[in-house]
Amino acid sequence: MVTSRYDRQLKIEQIGEKGQAKFEKSHVLVIGVGGLGSYVSSELVKAGIGKITLVDFDKVELTNLHRQNLYTEDDVNRDLDKLVAMKQHLQDANSNVTIIVKNQKYSADLITDEYDLVIDCTDNFPVKYQINKDCFDKKMPYIFGTCAGNQGQVMFVNSESSACLECLYPHQDISTLGLSKNIGTNPMIVALSGSLEASMALKFLTSPESVKPGYLMVIDNWNFDFRKIHVKKQSNCPICGGK
């Protein structure tokens, strides 16, 4: 352990040397390294998570730069894949972390027991539903985040005990959701939501039982409104209902 690097977080009571040791032994899967994923990846790497696997298939574009962390104009000019650029920026920030990249679209075989936690940072609801199903089927704890306009939402899901994404947003209700491509995205809500996902991840990795599943965190950064909503497990949910 490079003590001087983590000096400030080692002094945090809930982390300390034991927590830091757990970070270094952890392996986290981050799906999507756009807005949310760029912040999540950066914060987990700087915190010293031992191994991180990143999944994405896009290139860095100019319209990404106002809300996505670490990417640069040079990345755009060089027409870099996001994973190529992100891996380099992350390794520059912390060379002690092992970073694995998978340049592909999401597929169910990505969810395996080699990971301690999955973090869904995608911006595509059909993909989110699939991740939700796959994590439930494989009993994988995961965190999902979403943001559009000035609002962000984050929730920890534990397949054995809590409501899932489908309980919160049934498929038939997807048309009512505000999507970022239609209503835009405030860059600050991306940073806040991504940081909340990362915070939840760090807490889970230090003390899994301390993170209560099934509570939706809702942030409105324009009106400075923060809410915590208990999402009830739905008995008719096609994914987790009655199970």
Short mmCIF file of C-alpha atoms in Angstrom, two decimals:
data_model
loop_
_atom_site.label_atom_id
_atom_site.label_comp_id
_atom_site.label_asym_id
_atom_site.label_seq_id
_atom_site.Cartn_x
_atom_site.Cartn_y
_atom_site.Cartn_z
CA MET A 1 0.00 0.00 0.00
CA VAL A 2 1.25 3.48 -0.86
CA THR A 3 0.29 5.07 2.46
CA SER A 4 0.98 8.67 1.45
CA ARG A 5 -1.35 8.40 -1.56
CA TYR A 6 -4.34 7.35 0.56
CA ASP A 7 -3.43 9.27 3.71
CA ARG A 8 -6.61 11.38 3.83
CA GLN A 9 -9.04 8.52 3.32
CA LEU A 10 -7.17 6.23 5.72
CA LYS A 11 -8.06 8.74 8.42
CA ILE A 12 -11.77 8.28 7.74
CA GLU A 13 -13.18 6.10 10.51
CA GLN A 14 -15.38 4.04 8.20
CA ILE A 15 -12.45 3.20 5.90
CA GLY A 16 -9.13 3.06 7.72
CA GLU A 17 -6.46 0.49 6.90
CA LYS A 18 -8.92 -2.41 6.97
CA GLY A 19 -11.20 -0.72 4.47
CA GLN A 20 -8.29 0.23 2.24
CA ALA A 21 -7.09 -3.38 2.26
CA LYS A 22 -10.58 -4.45 1.14
CA PHE A 23 -10.47 -1.89 -1.67
CA GLU A 24 -7.18 -3.31 -2.91
CA LYS A 25 -8.63 -6.84 -3.04
CA SER A 26 -11.83 -5.80 -4.83
CA HIS A 27 -12.77 -6.18 -8.48
CA VAL A 28 -15.54 -3.93 -9.83
CA LEU A 29 -17.25 -4.06 -13.23
CA VAL A 30 -18.25 -0.64 -14.61
CA ILE A 31 -20.59 -0.81 -17.60
CA GLY A 32 -20.42 2.38 -19.64
CA VAL A 33 -17.73 5.05 -19.37
CA GLY A 34 -19.68 8.06 -20.57
CA GLY A 35 -21.00 10.67 -18.17
CA LEU A 36 -21.67 8.58 -15.07
CA GLY A 37 -19.03 5.97 -15.81
CA SER A 38 -16.25 8.48 -16.29
CA TYR A 39 -16.82 9.88 -12.79
CA VAL A 40 -17.33 6.46 -11.20
CA SER A 41 -14.18 5.05 -12.79
CA SER A 42 -12.08 8.05 -11.85
CA GLU A 43 -13.16 8.04 -8.22
CA LEU A 44 -12.78 4.29 -7.76
CA VAL A 45 -9.31 4.31 -9.30
CA LYS A 46 -8.19 7.23 -7.16
CA ALA A 47 -9.59 5.47 -4.08
CA GLY A 48 -7.38 2.47 -4.83
CA ILE A 49 -9.80 -0.25 -5.92
CA GLY A 50 -7.47 -3.10 -6.86
CA LYS A 51 -8.98 -4.08 -10.18
CA ILE A 52 -11.58 -2.42 -12.40
CA THR A 53 -13.05 -3.75 -15.63
CA LEU A 54 -14.55 -1.15 -17.97
CA VAL A 55 -17.02 -1.89 -20.76
CA ASP A 56 -17.90 0.50 -23.60
CA PHE A 57 -17.83 0.68 -27.39
CA ASP A 58 -18.07 4.41 -28.25
CA LYS A 59 -15.50 6.95 -29.34
CA VAL A 60 -14.81 10.26 -27.60
CA GLU A 61 -16.89 13.02 -29.22
CA LEU A 62 -16.86 16.78 -28.80
CA THR A 63 -20.37 16.79 -27.32
CA ASN A 64 -19.13 14.52 -24.52
CA LEU A 65 -16.67 17.00 -23.08
CA HIS A 66 -19.07 19.26 -21.17
CA ARG A 67 -20.31 16.45 -18.91
CA GLN A 68 -17.86 13.53 -19.10
CA ASN A 69 -14.85 13.47 -16.81
CA LEU A 70 -11.18 13.19 -17.90
CA TYR A 71 -11.72 13.18 -21.68
CA THR A 72 -9.95 15.94 -23.63
CA GLU A 73 -10.05 17.75 -26.97
CA ASP A 74 -6.95 15.80 -27.91
CA ASP A 75 -8.87 12.55 -27.42
CA VAL A 76 -11.51 13.87 -29.83
CA ASN A 77 -8.96 15.04 -32.40
CA ARG A 78 -7.24 11.65 -32.30
CA ASP A 79 -10.59 9.87 -32.77
CA LEU A 80 -9.87 7.67 -29.77
CA ASP A 81 -12.11 4.95 -28.44
CA LYS A 82 -13.37 5.94 -25.00
CA LEU A 83 -11.74 2.91 -23.43
CA VAL A 84 -8.33 3.72 -24.90
CA ALA A 85 -8.51 7.30 -23.66
CA MET A 86 -10.05 6.44 -20.30
CA LYS A 87 -7.55 3.71 -19.49
CA GLN A 88 -4.64 6.07 -20.15
CA HIS A 89 -6.12 8.88 -18.06
CA LEU A 90 -6.88 6.49 -15.20
CA GLN A 91 -3.43 4.90 -15.24
CA ASP A 92 -1.92 8.38 -15.16
CA ALA A 93 -3.97 9.04 -12.02
CA ASN A 94 -3.09 5.77 -10.25
CA SER A 95 -0.68 3.25 -11.77
CA ASN A 96 -1.22 0.84 -8.86
CA VAL A 97 -4.70 -0.15 -10.07
CA THR A 98 -5.24 -2.92 -12.62
CA ILE A 99 -7.54 -1.67 -15.38
CA ILE A 100 -9.10 -4.14 -17.81
CA VAL A 101 -11.04 -2.85 -20.83
CA LYS A 102 -13.61 -4.66 -22.95
CA ASN A 103 -14.48 -2.77 -26.12
CA GLN A 104 -17.91 -4.22 -26.79
CA LYS A 105 -21.62 -3.77 -26.32
CA TYR A 106 -23.15 -5.19 -23.17
CA SER A 107 -23.84 -8.93 -23.13
CA ALA A 108 -25.06 -11.22 -20.36
CA ASP A 109 -21.83 -13.21 -20.22
CA LEU A 110 -20.09 -10.16 -18.74
CA ILE A 111 -21.80 -10.77 -15.39
CA THR A 112 -19.64 -13.36 -13.62
CA ASP A 113 -18.65 -14.14 -10.05
CA GLU A 114 -15.15 -12.73 -10.58
CA TYR A 115 -16.62 -9.33 -9.65
CA ASP A 116 -17.52 -8.12 -6.18
CA LEU A 117 -19.90 -5.49 -7.55
CA VAL A 118 -21.38 -4.30 -10.85
CA ILE A 119 -22.05 -0.62 -11.51
CA ASP A 120 -24.46 0.23 -14.33
CA CYS A 121 -23.54 3.59 -15.86
CA THR A 122 -25.32 3.10 -19.18
CA ASP A 123 -27.73 5.62 -20.69
CA ASN A 124 -29.89 3.08 -22.50
CA PHE A 125 -32.95 1.69 -20.73
CA PRO A 126 -33.25 -1.56 -22.73
CA VAL A 127 -29.65 -2.31 -21.71
CA LYS A 128 -30.40 -1.32 -18.11
CA TYR A 129 -33.30 -3.77 -18.01
CA GLN A 130 -31.03 -6.52 -19.30
CA ILE A 131 -28.33 -5.76 -16.72
CA ASN A 132 -31.02 -5.80 -14.02
CA LYS A 133 -32.23 -9.24 -15.14
CA ASP A 134 -28.74 -10.70 -15.48
CA CYS A 135 -27.63 -9.46 -12.06
CA PHE A 136 -30.78 -10.89 -10.49
CA ASP A 137 -30.32 -14.25 -12.22
CA LYS A 138 -26.69 -14.46 -11.09
CA LYS A 139 -27.27 -13.04 -7.60
CA MET A 140 -24.89 -10.18 -8.29
CA PRO A 141 -25.26 -7.00 -6.21
CA TYR A 142 -25.24 -3.92 -8.40
CA ILE A 143 -25.75 -0.18 -8.43
CA PHE A 144 -27.55 1.63 -11.22
CA GLY A 145 -27.56 5.32 -11.98
CA THR A 146 -29.35 7.50 -14.46
CA CYS A 147 -29.59 11.22 -15.08
CA ALA A 148 -31.28 13.64 -17.46
CA GLY A 149 -31.99 17.33 -17.31
CA ASN A 150 -31.26 18.45 -13.76
CA GLN A 151 -32.20 15.17 -12.06
CA GLY A 152 -30.21 12.09 -11.18
CA GLN A 153 -31.22 8.79 -9.62
CA VAL A 154 -29.08 6.09 -7.99
CA MET A 155 -30.09 2.81 -6.33
CA PHE A 156 -28.34 -0.23 -4.87
CA VAL A 157 -30.01 -3.51 -5.79
CA ASN A 158 -29.49 -6.82 -4.00
CA SER A 159 -31.28 -9.55 -5.91
CA GLU A 160 -32.16 -11.57 -2.84
CA SER A 161 -33.89 -8.93 -0.78
CA SER A 162 -34.80 -5.74 -2.59
CA ALA A 163 -36.88 -4.20 -5.31
CA CYS A 164 -35.21 -4.09 -8.70
CA LEU A 165 -35.20 -1.66 -11.63
CA GLU A 166 -38.26 -3.34 -13.12
CA CYS A 167 -40.18 -2.74 -9.86
CA LEU A 168 -39.30 0.93 -10.09
CA TYR A 169 -39.85 1.42 -13.82
CA PRO A 170 -41.96 -1.33 -15.39
CA HIS A 171 -41.25 -1.82 -19.09
CA GLN A 172 -44.63 -0.46 -20.12
CA ASP A 173 -43.89 2.85 -18.36
CA ILE A 174 -40.60 3.55 -20.12
CA SER A 175 -42.22 6.00 -22.54
CA THR A 176 -42.91 8.39 -19.65
CA LEU A 177 -39.25 8.74 -18.71
CA GLY A 178 -37.27 11.84 -19.57
CA LEU A 179 -34.25 10.79 -21.61
CA SER A 180 -31.05 12.84 -21.77
CA LYS A 181 -30.95 12.88 -25.58
CA ASN A 182 -34.35 14.59 -25.58
CA ILE A 183 -34.12 17.03 -22.66
CA GLY A 184 -30.37 17.54 -22.33
CA THR A 185 -28.14 16.98 -19.34
CA ASN A 186 -26.81 19.40 -16.75
CA PRO A 187 -23.12 18.47 -16.34
CA MET A 188 -23.26 18.98 -12.58
CA ILE A 189 -25.98 16.36 -12.12
CA VAL A 190 -23.74 13.86 -13.90
CA ALA A 191 -20.90 14.60 -11.49
CA LEU A 192 -23.18 14.37 -8.45
CA SER A 193 -24.87 11.15 -9.55
CA GLY A 194 -21.61 9.50 -10.55
CA SER A 195 -20.02 10.46 -7.25
CA LEU A 196 -23.01 9.01 -5.39
CA GLU A 197 -22.66 5.73 -7.28
CA ALA A 198 -18.95 5.65 -6.41
CA SER A 199 -19.67 6.47 -2.75
CA MET A 200 -22.21 3.66 -2.56
CA ALA A 201 -19.67 1.30 -4.10
CA LEU A 202 -16.95 2.20 -1.60
CA LYS A 203 -19.35 1.76 1.30
CA PHE A 204 -20.47 -1.62 -0.02
CA LEU A 205 -16.90 -2.82 -0.52
CA THR A 206 -15.93 -1.89 3.03
CA SER A 207 -19.11 -3.11 4.71
CA PRO A 208 -21.69 -4.82 2.44
CA GLU A 209 -24.31 -5.17 5.16
CA SER A 210 -24.30 -1.41 5.80
CA VAL A 211 -25.75 -0.53 2.40
CA LYS A 212 -29.52 -0.90 2.40
CA PRO A 213 -30.86 -2.10 -0.95
CA GLY A 214 -34.04 -0.81 -2.55
CA TYR A 215 -33.70 2.86 -1.65
CA LEU A 216 -33.77 5.27 -4.56
CA MET A 217 -31.64 8.38 -4.14
CA VAL A 218 -33.08 11.27 -6.16
CA ILE A 219 -31.08 14.45 -6.72
CA ASP A 220 -32.26 17.69 -8.34
CA ASN A 221 -29.21 19.91 -8.55
CA TRP A 222 -31.08 22.94 -9.91
CA ASN A 223 -33.49 23.11 -6.98
CA PHE A 224 -31.01 21.66 -4.45
CA ASP A 225 -33.43 18.86 -3.61
CA PHE A 226 -32.19 15.52 -2.26
CA ARG A 227 -34.59 12.67 -1.50
CA LYS A 228 -34.36 9.05 -0.37
CA ILE A 229 -37.33 6.92 -1.43
CA HIS A 230 -38.02 3.34 -0.40
CA VAL A 231 -38.97 1.31 -3.46
CA LYS A 232 -41.29 -1.59 -2.67
CA LYS A 233 -40.64 -5.00 -4.18
CA GLN A 234 -43.54 -5.68 -6.57
CA SER A 235 -45.14 -9.12 -6.33
CA ASN A 236 -46.01 -8.99 -10.04
CA CYS A 237 -42.52 -7.97 -11.16
CA PRO A 238 -41.45 -10.32 -14.01
CA ILE A 239 -37.85 -10.29 -12.73
CA CYS A 240 -37.93 -10.49 -8.94
CA GLY A 241 -41.60 -10.74 -7.96
CA GLY A 242 -42.39 -13.51 -5.51
CA LYS A 243 -38.78 -14.67 -5.43
#
